[in-house]
Coordinates of C-alpha atoms in Angstrom, one line a residue:
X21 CA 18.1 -31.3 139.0
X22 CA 18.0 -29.5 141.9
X23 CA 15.0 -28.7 144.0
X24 CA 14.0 -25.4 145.6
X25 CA 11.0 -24.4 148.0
X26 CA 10.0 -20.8 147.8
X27 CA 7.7 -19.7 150.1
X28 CA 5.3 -17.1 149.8
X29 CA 5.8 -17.4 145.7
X30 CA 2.9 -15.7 145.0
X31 CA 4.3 -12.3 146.5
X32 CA 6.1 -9.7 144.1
X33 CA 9.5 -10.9 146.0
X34 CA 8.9 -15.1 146.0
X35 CA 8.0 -14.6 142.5
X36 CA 11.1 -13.2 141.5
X37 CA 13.4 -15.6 143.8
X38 CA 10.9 -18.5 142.3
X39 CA 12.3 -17.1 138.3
X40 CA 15.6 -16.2 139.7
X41 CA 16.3 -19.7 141.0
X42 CA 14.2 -21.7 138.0
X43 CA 16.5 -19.8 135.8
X44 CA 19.6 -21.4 137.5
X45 CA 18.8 -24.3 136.8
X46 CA 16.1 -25.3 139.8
X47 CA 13.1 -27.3 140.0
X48 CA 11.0 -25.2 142.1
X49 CA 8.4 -26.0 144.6
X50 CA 6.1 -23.5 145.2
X51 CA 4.0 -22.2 148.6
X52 CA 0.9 -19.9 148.9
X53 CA -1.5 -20.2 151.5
X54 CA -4.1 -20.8 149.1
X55 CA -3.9 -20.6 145.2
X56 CA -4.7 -17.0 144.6
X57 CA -4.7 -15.2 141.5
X58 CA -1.1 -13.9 142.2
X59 CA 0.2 -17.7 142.9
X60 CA -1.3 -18.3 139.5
X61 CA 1.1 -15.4 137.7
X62 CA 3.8 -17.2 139.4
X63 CA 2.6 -20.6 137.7
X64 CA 2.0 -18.8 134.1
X65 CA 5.8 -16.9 134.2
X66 CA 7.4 -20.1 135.3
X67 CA 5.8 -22.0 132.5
X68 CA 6.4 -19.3 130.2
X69 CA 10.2 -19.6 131.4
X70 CA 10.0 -23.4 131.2
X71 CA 10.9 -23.8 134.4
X72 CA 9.6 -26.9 136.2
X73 CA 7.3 -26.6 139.2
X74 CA 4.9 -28.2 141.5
X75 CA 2.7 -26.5 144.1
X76 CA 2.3 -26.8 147.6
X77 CA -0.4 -25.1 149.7
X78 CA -0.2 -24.9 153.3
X79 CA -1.1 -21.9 155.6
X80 CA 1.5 -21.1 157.8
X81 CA -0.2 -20.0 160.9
X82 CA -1.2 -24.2 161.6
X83 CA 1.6 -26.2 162.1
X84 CA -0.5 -29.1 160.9
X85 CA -0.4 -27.6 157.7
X86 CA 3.1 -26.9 157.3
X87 CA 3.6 -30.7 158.7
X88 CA 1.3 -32.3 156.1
X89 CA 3.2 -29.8 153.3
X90 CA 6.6 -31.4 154.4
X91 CA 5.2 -34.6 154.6
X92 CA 4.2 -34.3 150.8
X93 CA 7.2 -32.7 149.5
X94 CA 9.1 -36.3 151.3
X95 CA 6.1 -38.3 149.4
X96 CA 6.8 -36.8 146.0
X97 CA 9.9 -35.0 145.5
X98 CA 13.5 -37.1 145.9
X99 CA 15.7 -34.0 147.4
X100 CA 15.1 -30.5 148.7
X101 CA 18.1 -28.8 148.6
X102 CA 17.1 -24.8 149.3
X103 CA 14.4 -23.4 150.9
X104 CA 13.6 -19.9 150.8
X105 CA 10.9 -18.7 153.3
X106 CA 9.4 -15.6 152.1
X107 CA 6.1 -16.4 153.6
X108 CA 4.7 -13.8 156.2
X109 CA 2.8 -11.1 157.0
X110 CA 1.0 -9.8 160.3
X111 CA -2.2 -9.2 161.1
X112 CA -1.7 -7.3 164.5
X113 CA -1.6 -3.7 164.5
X114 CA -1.9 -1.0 166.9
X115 CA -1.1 -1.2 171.0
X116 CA -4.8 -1.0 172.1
X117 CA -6.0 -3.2 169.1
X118 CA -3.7 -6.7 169.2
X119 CA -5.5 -9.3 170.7
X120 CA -3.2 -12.5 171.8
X121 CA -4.2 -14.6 169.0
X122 CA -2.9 -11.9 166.7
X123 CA 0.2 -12.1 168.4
X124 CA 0.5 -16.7 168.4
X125 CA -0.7 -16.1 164.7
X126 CA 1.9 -13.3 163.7
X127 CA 4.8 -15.7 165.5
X128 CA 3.3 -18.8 163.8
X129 CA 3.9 -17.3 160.6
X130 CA 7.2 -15.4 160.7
X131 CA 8.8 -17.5 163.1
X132 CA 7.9 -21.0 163.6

C-alpha cells in the first residue's frame, strides 16, 4: 500500500485531498498542528471511508517539530511516497502592524 502525507488535513482542502487520495488506494498520514475538532472530522470520514490512517502532529513554524515528525514517520511507516503540503496560514497583516517574528513565522510555515 502506498503511503501519503497530507498536510494541513484538518482544513476543508487536506480533508478532501486526505479522502481523495485514501480513496485511491493510499494509506494516509495525517498533519495538524494540534488535534483540533476539525482534524478529528478528518479521522471520523476516513474511518467511515475505511481508509487507513495514522496521525502526526507537528507545528510547522519549529523546525524541531517538523524534524521530530519526520523522524517518526522513518520510525514507523516503511515508505512515503507523496507528500502533499497544505499546511499554512499567516498571521501578519497590515504594513504598520507586522512585527519581524510575524514575518520568520509566516516563512517558517509556507516555505520552509
Amino acid at each position: 500500500m502506498k503511503t501519503a502525507l497530507v498536510t494541513g488535513a484538518g482544513s476543508s482542502m487536506g480533508r478532501e485531498v486526505a479522502l481523495y487520495l485514501g480513496a485511491k488506494g493510499y494509506k494516509i498520514l495525517t498533519h495538524g498542528s494540534k488535534m483540533k475538532e476539525s482534524l478529528k472530522k478528518t479521522h471520523q470520514l476516513l474511518n467511515q471511508a475505511g481508509i487507513p490512517y495514522s496521525t502526526y502532529i507537528a507545528d510547522y513554524t519549529s523546525i524541531e517539530d517538523v524534524i521530530q515528525m519526520g523522524n517518526q514517520i522513518l520510525v514507523n511507516e516503511s515508505l512515503l511516497e507523496v507528500m502533499i503540503h497544505i499546511a499554512g496560514g499567516a498571521n501578519a497583516f497590515g504594513h504598520d502592524k507586522i512585527t519581524p517574528e510575524q514575518i520568520i513565522a509566516s516563512v517558517n510555515i509556507n516555505l520552509n
